Amino acid sequence: MPLAGETTASLINRTAARYGLPAAGLLRQWTCRNSPVRLDGGGVRADAEIVLNAAGRDVLAGLCGVEPAVLARALPAFTVDDPKISTGREAGLAQARWRSAGAVAGEAAFACWQCTARRTGQRVRAVRYLPRWRRVCVRHGRWLLDADADQPLEHLDLRGVPEVAAAQRRWAGVARRAGRAGVEGGEVFALAHAVVARWWDEALHWEREEIWPQRLHRLAGGDAGPRFAWWRVVGRDAAVFPEVVAVAQVLLEPETAELAWQASGGTRPRVRGADDVFCGRLGERVGRAWLGPWIAADYDSPLHGFTGALVRARRREAGPPGWGDPWRLRREQQPATMAGQLRVMAAEQQSGGSGTRWRATVDAEHRFRIEQWISEAREQLVQLRGVHSGTTAEVARTLLEHLAHSAALIDQALVGTAAAAVAAGVALEDVAAWSRLPARELAELLAADSDGG
């Protein structure tokens, strides 16, 4: 019997096991023109999916002893057609084509093996299409991990972190509220997840952060030990899930738009400051009352885009498509997946110097300072719009003061970026060329900056 949301390839593998055959033996029932997607280190990825033509679907139904209509309801990819499967003389042959699950029907995760055994009588691995907001098996206390990553775990034990399962129960109410607000629950989750994942990236340098380190150690079985960096990648989505649900709740509250409007200055726009009421409330709702000022100062975050869209809509500002959509998440703001981060870690172990990865080599605090300098310079320049009226002295003074401040901030960002690159092993001569500075002058600037810091 198929599992609800199971991948077609997973059902084929389980069917082969029921017949006592290797999967490759059963796959000979179909003519396949390509190979399954593989891990970088070899081996077939667990989220490899198979798409069948009409004759191929009939073959699978016969092997399972299940009506095709039942398989169509259970398997999201069962009725998916692939244009690269032949429709000519070979159309009557049972044909198949390998693809990745994400390209067919969405994110795939390992199924809870106890639930699988209870449903099918088989204690074998199964893979299901599961969005990230449905990854908790509340019955057995497990977080179900992505199936596309090159790592050995299928789930994380949640018995030591009951707040994660509690957040899963709360999510149903959040999804209903999203529906009443006319927005897809998945859009709300994606934005809230991007907001909190950004916090997670910076949290290593939050001196007052205590919740996430403790939760991560419990997810790792008590102590992440020397593999702490690896566990931060593998355990991130489970560790931040309670905060993601809390943030999603806040974003959907009716008073959120009013708080964002007040924080923006309303009809008299101003830069968000440490007294931002909305950011302060958000920090309190995630159990970190001290976090508000940091959130307010993070000008390039997905949260800033959300509040900015709310404010622009109220001011009725015209702009490009998506300008006034608060739930729009830019591609560059989407958090890296577990699989992507693990690939980066593997690449870093094999390279050094300029081959290292920026986010892994430059600590989060240093990256944040660079982003802050750039954001503050941008804010200074934005304030110069429309200042070309008044006396010559007034206009010149306003322009020069803001330009001088912006230039100083850009200089700080330049030196900070150069220092990080040189510290990571990039040749000084290359950094100097990119900075358009003589190498000797750059070296002196870096030395002075080091002494000053």
CSV table of N, CA and C in Angstrom, one decimal, residues 192-336:
chain,number,residue,atom,x,y,z
A,192,ALA,N,8.5,33.7,7.2
A,192,ALA,CA,8.9,33.5,8.7
A,192,ALA,C,10.1,32.7,8.8
A,193,HIS,N,10.2,31.7,8.0
A,193,HIS,CA,11.4,30.8,8.0
A,193,HIS,C,12.7,31.6,7.6
A,194,ALA,N,12.5,32.4,6.5
A,194,ALA,CA,13.7,33.2,6.1
A,194,ALA,C,14.1,34.2,7.1
A,195,VAL,N,13.1,34.8,7.8
A,195,VAL,CA,13.4,35.8,8.9
A,195,VAL,C,14.2,35.1,10.0
A,196,VAL,N,13.7,34.0,10.5
A,196,VAL,CA,14.4,33.3,11.6
A,196,VAL,C,15.7,32.6,11.2
A,197,ALA,N,15.8,32.1,10.0
A,197,ALA,CA,17.0,31.5,9.5
A,197,ALA,C,18.1,32.6,9.5
A,198,ARG,N,17.8,33.8,9.1
A,198,ARG,CA,18.8,34.9,9.2
A,198,ARG,C,19.2,35.1,10.6
A,199,TRP,N,18.3,35.1,11.5
A,199,TRP,CA,18.7,35.3,12.9
A,199,TRP,C,19.6,34.2,13.3
A,200,TRP,N,19.3,33.0,12.9
A,200,TRP,CA,20.1,31.8,13.3
A,200,TRP,C,21.6,31.9,12.8
A,201,ASP,N,21.7,32.5,11.6
A,201,ASP,CA,23.1,32.7,11.1
A,201,ASP,C,23.9,33.6,11.9
A,202,GLU,N,23.2,34.6,12.5
A,202,GLU,CA,23.9,35.6,13.3
A,202,GLU,C,24.0,35.3,14.8
A,203,ALA,N,23.2,34.3,15.2
A,203,ALA,CA,23.1,34.0,16.7
A,203,ALA,C,24.3,33.5,17.4
A,204,LEU,N,25.3,33.0,16.6
A,204,LEU,CA,26.5,32.6,17.3
A,204,LEU,C,27.2,33.7,18.0
A,205,HIS,N,27.0,34.9,17.6
A,205,HIS,CA,27.6,36.1,18.1
A,205,HIS,C,26.7,36.9,19.0
A,206,TRP,N,25.6,36.4,19.4
A,206,TRP,CA,24.7,37.0,20.3
A,206,TRP,C,25.1,36.5,21.8
A,207,GLU,N,25.7,37.4,22.5
A,207,GLU,CA,26.1,37.0,23.9
A,207,GLU,C,25.0,36.6,24.8
A,208,ARG,N,23.8,37.1,24.5
A,208,ARG,CA,22.7,36.8,25.4
A,208,ARG,C,21.8,35.6,24.9
A,209,GLU,N,22.2,35.0,23.8
A,209,GLU,CA,21.4,33.9,23.3
A,209,GLU,C,21.7,32.6,24.0
A,210,GLU,N,20.7,32.0,24.6
A,210,GLU,CA,20.8,30.8,25.4
A,210,GLU,C,19.9,29.7,24.9
A,211,ILE,N,18.8,30.1,24.3
A,211,ILE,CA,17.7,29.1,23.9
A,211,ILE,C,18.2,28.1,22.8
A,212,TRP,N,18.7,28.7,21.7
A,212,TRP,CA,19.1,27.8,20.6
A,212,TRP,C,20.3,26.9,20.9
A,213,PRO,N,21.3,27.4,21.5
A,213,PRO,CA,22.4,26.4,21.8
A,213,PRO,C,22.0,25.2,22.7
A,214,GLN,N,21.1,25.5,23.7
A,214,GLN,CA,20.7,24.4,24.5
A,214,GLN,C,19.8,23.4,23.7
A,215,ARG,N,18.9,24.0,22.9
A,215,ARG,CA,18.0,23.2,22.1
A,215,ARG,C,18.8,22.3,21.1
A,216,LEU,N,19.8,22.9,20.4
A,216,LEU,CA,20.6,22.2,19.5
A,216,LEU,C,21.4,21.0,20.1
A,217,HIS,N,21.9,21.3,21.3
A,217,HIS,CA,22.6,20.2,22.0
A,217,HIS,C,21.7,19.0,22.3
A,218,ARG,N,20.4,19.3,22.7
A,218,ARG,CA,19.5,18.3,23.0
A,218,ARG,C,19.1,17.5,21.7
A,219,LEU,N,19.0,18.2,20.6
A,219,LEU,CA,18.7,17.6,19.3
A,219,LEU,C,19.8,16.6,18.9
A,220,ALA,N,21.0,17.0,19.3
A,220,ALA,CA,22.2,16.2,19.0
A,220,ALA,C,22.4,15.0,19.9
A,221,GLY,N,21.5,14.8,20.8
A,221,GLY,CA,21.6,13.7,21.8
A,221,GLY,C,22.2,14.1,23.1
A,222,GLY,N,22.3,15.4,23.4
A,222,GLY,CA,22.9,15.9,24.6
A,222,GLY,C,24.0,16.8,24.5
A,223,ASP,N,24.9,16.5,23.5
A,223,ASP,CA,26.1,17.4,23.3
A,223,ASP,C,26.5,17.3,21.8
A,224,ALA,N,26.5,18.4,21.1
A,224,ALA,CA,27.0,18.4,19.7
A,224,ALA,C,28.5,18.1,19.6
A,225,GLY,N,29.2,18.4,20.6
A,225,GLY,CA,30.6,18.1,20.7
A,225,GLY,C,31.4,18.7,19.6
A,226,PRO,N,32.5,18.0,19.1
A,226,PRO,CA,33.3,18.6,18.0
A,226,PRO,C,32.6,18.8,16.7
A,227,ARG,N,31.5,18.2,16.5
A,227,ARG,CA,30.7,18.4,15.2
A,227,ARG,C,29.7,19.4,15.3
A,228,PHE,N,29.9,20.4,16.2
A,228,PHE,CA,28.9,21.5,16.4
A,228,PHE,C,28.5,22.2,15.1
A,229,ALA,N,29.5,22.5,14.3
A,229,ALA,CA,29.2,23.2,13.0
A,229,ALA,C,28.3,22.3,12.1
A,230,TRP,N,28.5,21.0,12.1
A,230,TRP,CA,27.7,20.1,11.3
A,230,TRP,C,26.3,20.0,11.8
A,231,TRP,N,26.2,20.0,13.2
A,231,TRP,CA,24.9,19.9,13.8
A,231,TRP,C,24.1,21.2,13.6
A,232,ARG,N,24.8,22.3,13.5
A,232,ARG,CA,24.1,23.6,13.3
A,232,ARG,C,23.4,23.6,11.9
A,233,VAL,N,24.0,22.9,10.9
A,233,VAL,CA,23.4,22.8,9.6
A,233,VAL,C,22.2,21.8,9.6
A,234,VAL,N,22.5,20.6,10.2
A,234,VAL,CA,21.5,19.5,10.1
A,234,VAL,C,20.3,19.8,11.1
A,235,GLY,N,20.6,20.4,12.2
A,235,GLY,CA,19.6,20.7,13.2
A,235,GLY,C,18.8,22.0,13.1
A,236,ARG,N,19.3,22.9,12.1
A,236,ARG,CA,18.7,24.2,12.1
A,236,ARG,C,17.2,24.3,12.0
A,237,ASP,N,16.6,23.6,11.0
A,237,ASP,CA,15.2,23.7,10.8
A,237,ASP,C,14.3,23.2,12.0
A,238,ALA,N,14.8,22.2,12.6
A,238,ALA,CA,14.1,21.7,13.8
A,238,ALA,C,14.3,22.7,15.0
A,239,ALA,N,15.5,23.2,15.2
A,239,ALA,CA,15.8,24.1,16.3
A,239,ALA,C,15.1,25.4,16.2
A,240,VAL,N,14.8,25.9,15.0
A,240,VAL,CA,14.2,27.2,14.9
A,240,VAL,C,12.7,27.1,14.7
A,241,PHE,N,12.1,25.9,14.6
A,241,PHE,CA,10.7,25.8,14.3
A,241,PHE,C,9.8,26.5,15.2
A,242,PRO,N,10.0,26.4,16.5
A,242,PRO,CA,9.1,27.2,17.4
A,242,PRO,C,9.1,28.7,17.1
A,243,GLU,N,10.3,29.3,16.9
A,243,GLU,CA,10.4,30.7,16.6
A,243,GLU,C,9.7,31.0,15.2
A,244,VAL,N,9.9,30.1,14.3
A,244,VAL,CA,9.3,30.4,12.9
A,244,VAL,C,7.7,30.4,13.1
A,245,VAL,N,7.1,29.5,13.8
A,245,VAL,CA,5.7,29.6,14.0
A,245,VAL,C,5.3,30.8,14.8
A,246,ALA,N,6.1,31.2,15.8
A,246,ALA,CA,5.8,32.5,16.6
A,246,ALA,C,5.8,33.7,15.7
A,247,VAL,N,6.9,33.8,14.8
A,247,VAL,CA,7.0,34.9,13.9
A,247,VAL,C,5.8,34.9,12.9
A,248,ALA,N,5.5,33.8,12.4
A,248,ALA,CA,4.3,33.7,11.4
A,248,ALA,C,3.1,34.2,12.1
A,249,GLN,N,2.9,33.9,13.4
A,249,GLN,CA,1.7,34.4,14.1
A,249,GLN,C,1.7,35.9,14.1
A,250,VAL,N,2.8,36.5,14.5
A,250,VAL,CA,2.9,37.9,14.6
A,250,VAL,C,2.7,38.6,13.2
A,251,LEU,N,3.2,38.0,12.1
A,251,LEU,CA,3.1,38.7,10.8
A,251,LEU,C,1.6,38.7,10.4
A,252,LEU,N,0.8,37.8,10.9
A,252,LEU,CA,-0.6,37.7,10.5
A,252,LEU,C,-1.5,38.5,11.4
A,253,GLU,N,-1.0,39.0,12.5
A,253,GLU,CA,-1.9,39.7,13.4
A,253,GLU,C,-2.4,41.1,12.8
A,254,PRO,N,-3.6,41.4,13.0
A,254,PRO,CA,-4.1,42.7,12.4
A,254,PRO,C,-3.4,43.9,12.8
A,255,GLU,N,-2.9,44.0,14.0
A,255,GLU,CA,-2.2,45.2,14.5
A,255,GLU,C,-0.8,45.3,13.9
A,256,THR,N,-0.3,44.3,13.3
A,256,THR,CA,1.1,44.3,12.8
A,256,THR,C,1.3,45.5,11.8
A,257,ALA,N,0.3,45.7,10.9
A,257,ALA,CA,0.4,46.7,9.9
A,257,ALA,C,0.5,48.1,10.5
A,258,GLU,N,-0.3,48.3,11.6
A,258,GLU,CA,-0.3,49.6,12.3
A,258,GLU,C,1.0,49.8,13.0
A,259,LEU,N,1.6,48.8,13.6
A,259,LEU,CA,2.8,48.9,14.3
A,259,LEU,C,3.9,49.3,13.3
A,260,ALA,N,3.9,48.6,12.1
A,260,ALA,CA,4.9,48.9,11.1
A,260,ALA,C,4.8,50.3,10.6
A,261,TRP,N,3.6,50.8,10.5
A,261,TRP,CA,3.3,52.1,10.0
A,261,TRP,C,3.9,53.1,11.0
A,262,GLN,N,3.6,52.9,12.3
A,262,GLN,CA,4.1,53.8,13.3
A,262,GLN,C,5.7,53.8,13.3
A,263,ALA,N,6.3,52.6,13.2
A,263,ALA,CA,7.7,52.5,13.2
A,263,ALA,C,8.4,53.2,12.1
A,264,SER,N,7.7,53.3,10.9
A,264,SER,CA,8.2,54.0,9.7
A,264,SER,C,8.1,55.5,9.8
A,265,GLY,N,7.4,56.0,10.8
A,265,GLY,CA,7.2,57.4,10.8
A,265,GLY,C,5.9,57.9,10.2
A,266,GLY,N,5.2,56.9,9.6
A,266,GLY,CA,3.9,57.3,9.0
A,266,GLY,C,4.0,58.2,7.8
A,267,THR,N,3.3,59.3,7.9
A,267,THR,CA,3.4,60.3,6.8
A,267,THR,C,4.7,61.1,6.8
A,268,ARG,N,5.5,61.0,7.8
A,268,ARG,CA,6.8,61.7,7.9
A,268,ARG,C,7.9,60.6,8.1
A,269,PRO,N,8.3,60.0,6.9
A,269,PRO,CA,9.2,58.8,7.0
A,269,PRO,C,10.4,59.1,7.8
A,270,ARG,N,10.9,58.1,8.5
A,270,ARG,CA,12.1,58.1,9.2
A,270,ARG,C,12.8,56.7,9.3
A,271,VAL,N,14.1,56.7,9.5
A,271,VAL,CA,14.8,55.4,9.6
A,271,VAL,C,14.4,54.7,10.9
A,272,ARG,N,14.1,53.4,10.8
A,272,ARG,CA,13.8,52.6,11.9
A,272,ARG,C,14.9,52.7,13.0
A,273,GLY,N,14.5,52.8,14.2
A,273,GLY,CA,15.5,52.9,15.3
A,273,GLY,C,15.3,51.8,16.3
A,274,ALA,N,16.1,51.9,17.4
A,274,ALA,CA,16.1,50.9,18.4
A,274,ALA,C,14.8,50.9,19.2
A,275,ASP,N,14.0,52.0,19.0
A,275,ASP,CA,12.7,52.1,19.7
A,275,ASP,C,11.6,51.5,18.8
A,276,ASP,N,11.9,50.8,17.8
A,276,ASP,CA,10.9,50.3,16.9
A,276,ASP,C,9.9,49.4,17.6
A,277,VAL,N,8.7,49.8,17.7
A,277,VAL,CA,7.7,49.0,18.5
A,277,VAL,C,7.4,47.6,18.0
A,278,PHE,N,7.3,47.6,16.6
A,278,PHE,CA,7.1,46.3,16.0
A,278,PHE,C,8.2,45.3,16.3
A,279,CYS,N,9.4,45.7,16.1
A,279,CYS,CA,10.6,44.8,16.3
A,279,CYS,C,10.7,44.4,17.8
A,280,GLY,N,10.4,45.4,18.6
A,280,GLY,CA,10.4,45.1,20.1
A,280,GLY,C,9.4,44.0,20.4
A,281,ARG,N,8.2,44.1,19.8
A,281,ARG,CA,7.2,43.1,20.1
A,281,ARG,C,7.6,41.7,19.5
A,282,LEU,N,8.2,41.7,18.4
A,282,LEU,CA,8.6,40.5,17.8
A,282,LEU,C,9.7,39.8,18.6
A,283,GLY,N,10.6,40.6,19.2
A,283,GLY,CA,11.6,40.0,20.1
A,283,GLY,C,11.0,39.4,21.3
A,284,GLU,N,10.0,40.0,21.8
A,284,GLU,CA,9.3,39.5,23.0
A,284,GLU,C,8.6,38.2,22.7
A,285,ARG,N,8.0,38.1,21.5
A,285,ARG,CA,7.2,37.0,21.2
A,285,ARG,C,8.0,35.7,21.0
A,286,VAL,N,9.3,35.9,20.6
A,286,VAL,CA,10.2,34.8,20.5
A,286,VAL,C,11.0,34.5,21.7
A,287,GLY,N,10.6,35.2,22.8
A,287,GLY,CA,11.3,35.0,24.1
A,287,GLY,C,12.7,35.6,24.2
A,288,ARG,N,12.9,36.7,23.5
A,288,ARG,CA,14.1,37.4,23.5
A,288,ARG,C,13.9,38.9,23.5
A,289,ALA,N,13.5,39.5,24.6
A,289,ALA,CA,13.1,40.9,24.7
A,289,ALA,C,14.2,41.8,24.2
A,290,TRP,N,15.5,41.4,24.3
A,290,TRP,CA,16.6,42.2,24.0
A,290,TRP,C,16.9,42.2,22.5
A,291,LEU,N,16.1,41.4,21.7
A,291,LEU,CA,16.5,41.3,20.3
A,291,LEU,C,15.9,42.4,19.4
A,292,GLY,N,14.9,43.2,19.9
A,292,GLY,CA,14.3,44.2,19.1
A,292,GLY,C,15.2,45.2,18.4
A,293,PRO,N,16.2,45.8,19.1
A,293,PRO,CA,17.1,46.8,18.5
A,293,PRO,C,17.9,46.1,17.4
A,294,TRP,N,18.3,44.9,17.5
A,294,TRP,CA,19.1,44.2,16.5
A,294,TRP,C,18.2,44.0,15.2
A,295,ILE,N,17.0,43.6,15.4
A,295,ILE,CA,16.1,43.4,14.3
A,295,ILE,C,15.8,44.7,13.6
A,296,ALA,N,15.7,45.8,14.3
A,296,ALA,CA,15.4,47.1,13.7
A,296,ALA,C,16.6,47.6,12.9
A,297,ALA,N,17.8,47.2,13.3
A,297,ALA,CA,19.0,47.7,12.6
A,297,ALA,C,19.3,46.8,11.4
A,298,ASP,N,18.6,45.7,11.2
A,298,ASP,CA,19.0,44.8,10.1
A,298,ASP,C,18.1,45.2,8.8
A,299,TYR,N,18.6,46.2,8.1
A,299,TYR,CA,17.9,46.9,7.1
A,299,TYR,C,17.6,46.0,5.8
A,300,ASP,N,18.4,45.0,5.6
A,300,ASP,CA,18.3,44.3,4.3
A,300,ASP,C,17.6,42.9,4.6
A,301,SER,N,16.9,42.8,5.7
A,301,SER,CA,16.4,41.5,6.0
A,301,SER,C,15.0,41.2,5.4
A,302,PRO,N,14.6,40.0,5.3
A,302,PRO,CA,13.2,39.7,4.7
A,302,PRO,C,12.1,40.4,5.5
A,303,LEU,N,12.4,40.6,6.8
A,303,LEU,CA,11.4,41.3,7.7
A,303,LEU,C,11.2,42.7,7.3
A,304,HIS,N,12.4,43.4,6.9
A,304,HIS,CA,12.3,44.8,6.5
A,304,HIS,C,11.6,44.9,5.2
A,305,GLY,N,11.7,43.9,4.3
A,305,GLY,CA,11.0,43.9,3.1
A,305,GLY,C,9.5,43.8,3.3
A,306,PHE,N,9.1,43.0,4.3
A,306,PHE,CA,7.7,42.8,4.7
A,306,PHE,C,7.1,44.1,5.2
A,307,THR,N,7.7,44.7,6.2
A,307,THR,CA,7.2,45.9,6.7
A,307,THR,C,7.2,47.0,5.7
A,308,GLY,N,8.2,47.1,4.9
A,308,GLY,CA,8.3,48.1,3.9
A,308,GLY,C,7.2,48.0,2.9
A,309,ALA,N,6.8,46.8,2.5
A,309,ALA,CA,5.7,46.6,1.6
A,309,ALA,C,4.4,47.1,2.2
A,310,LEU,N,4.2,46.8,3.5
A,310,LEU,CA,3.0,47.2,4.2
A,310,LEU,C,2.9,48.7,4.2
A,311,VAL,N,4.0,49.4,4.5
A,311,VAL,CA,4.0,50.8,4.5
A,311,VAL,C,3.8,51.4,3.1
A,312,ARG,N,4.4,50.9,2.1
A,312,ARG,CA,4.3,51.4,0.8
A,312,ARG,C,2.8,51.3,0.3
A,313,ALA,N,2.2,50.1,0.7
A,313,ALA,CA,0.8,50.0,0.3
A,313,ALA,C,-0.1,51.0,0.9
A,314,ARG,N,0.2,51.4,2.2
A,314,ARG,CA,-0.6,52.4,2.9
A,314,ARG,C,-0.4,53.8,2.3
A,315,ARG,N,0.9,54.0,1.9
A,315,ARG,CA,1.2,55.3,1.2
A,315,ARG,C,0.8,55.3,-0.2
A,316,ARG,N,0.4,54.2,-0.7
A,316,ARG,CA,-0.1,54.0,-2.1
A,316,ARG,C,1.1,54.4,-3.1
A,317,GLU,N,2.2,54.0,-2.8
A,317,GLU,CA,3.4,54.2,-3.6
A,317,GLU,C,3.4,53.3,-4.8
A,318,ALA,N,3.6,53.8,-6.0
A,318,ALA,CA,3.7,53.0,-7.2
A,318,ALA,C,5.1,52.4,-7.3
A,319,GLY,N,5.2,51.2,-7.9
A,319,GLY,CA,6.5,50.6,-8.1
A,319,GLY,C,6.4,49.4,-9.0
A,320,PRO,N,7.5,48.6,-9.2
A,320,PRO,CA,7.5,47.4,-10.1
A,320,PRO,C,6.6,46.3,-9.5
A,321,PRO,N,6.3,45.3,-10.3
A,321,PRO,CA,5.5,44.1,-9.8
A,321,PRO,C,6.1,43.6,-8.5
A,322,GLY,N,5.2,43.3,-7.6
A,322,GLY,CA,5.6,42.7,-6.3
A,322,GLY,C,6.0,43.8,-5.3
A,323,TRP,N,6.1,45.0,-5.7
A,323,TRP,CA,6.5,46.1,-4.8
A,323,TRP,C,5.7,46.2,-3.6
A,324,GLY,N,4.4,46.0,-3.7
A,324,GLY,CA,3.5,46.2,-2.6
A,324,GLY,C,3.1,44.8,-2.0
A,325,ASP,N,3.7,43.7,-2.3
A,325,ASP,CA,3.3,42.4,-1.8
A,325,ASP,C,4.2,42.1,-0.6
A,326,PRO,N,3.6,42.1,0.6
A,326,PRO,CA,4.4,41.9,1.8
A,326,PRO,C,5.0,40.5,1.9
A,327,TRP,N,4.3,39.5,1.2
A,327,TRP,CA,4.8,38.1,1.3
A,327,TRP,C,5.8,37.7,0.3
A,328,ARG,N,6.1,38.6,-0.6
A,328,ARG,CA,7.1,38.3,-1.6
A,328,ARG,C,8.5,38.2,-1.0
A,329,LEU,N,9.2,37.1,-1.3
A,329,LEU,CA,10.5,36.8,-0.7
A,329,LEU,C,11.5,36.8,-1.9
A,330,ARG,N,12.4,37.7,-1.9
A,330,ARG,CA,13.4,37.7,-2.9
A,330,ARG,C,14.3,36.5,-2.9
A,331,ARG,N,14.7,36.1,-4.1
A,331,ARG,CA,15.5,34.8,-4.2
A,331,ARG,C,16.8,34.9,-3.3
A,332,GLU,N,17.5,36.0,-3.3
A,332,GLU,CA,18.7,36.1,-2.5
A,332,GLU,C,18.4,36.1,-1.0
A,333,GLN,N,17.2,36.2,-0.6
A,333,GLN,CA,16.9,36.2,0.9
A,333,GLN,C,16.4,34.8,1.3
A,334,GLN,N,16.3,33.9,0.4
A,334,GLN,CA,15.8,32.6,0.8
A,334,GLN,C,17.0,31.8,1.5
A,335,PRO,N,16.8,31.2,2.6
A,335,PRO,CA,17.9,30.6,3.3
A,335,PRO,C,18.4,29.4,2.6
A,336,ALA,N,19.7,29.1,2.8
A,336,ALA,CA,20.3,28.0,2.2
A,336,ALA,C,19.7,26.7,2.7
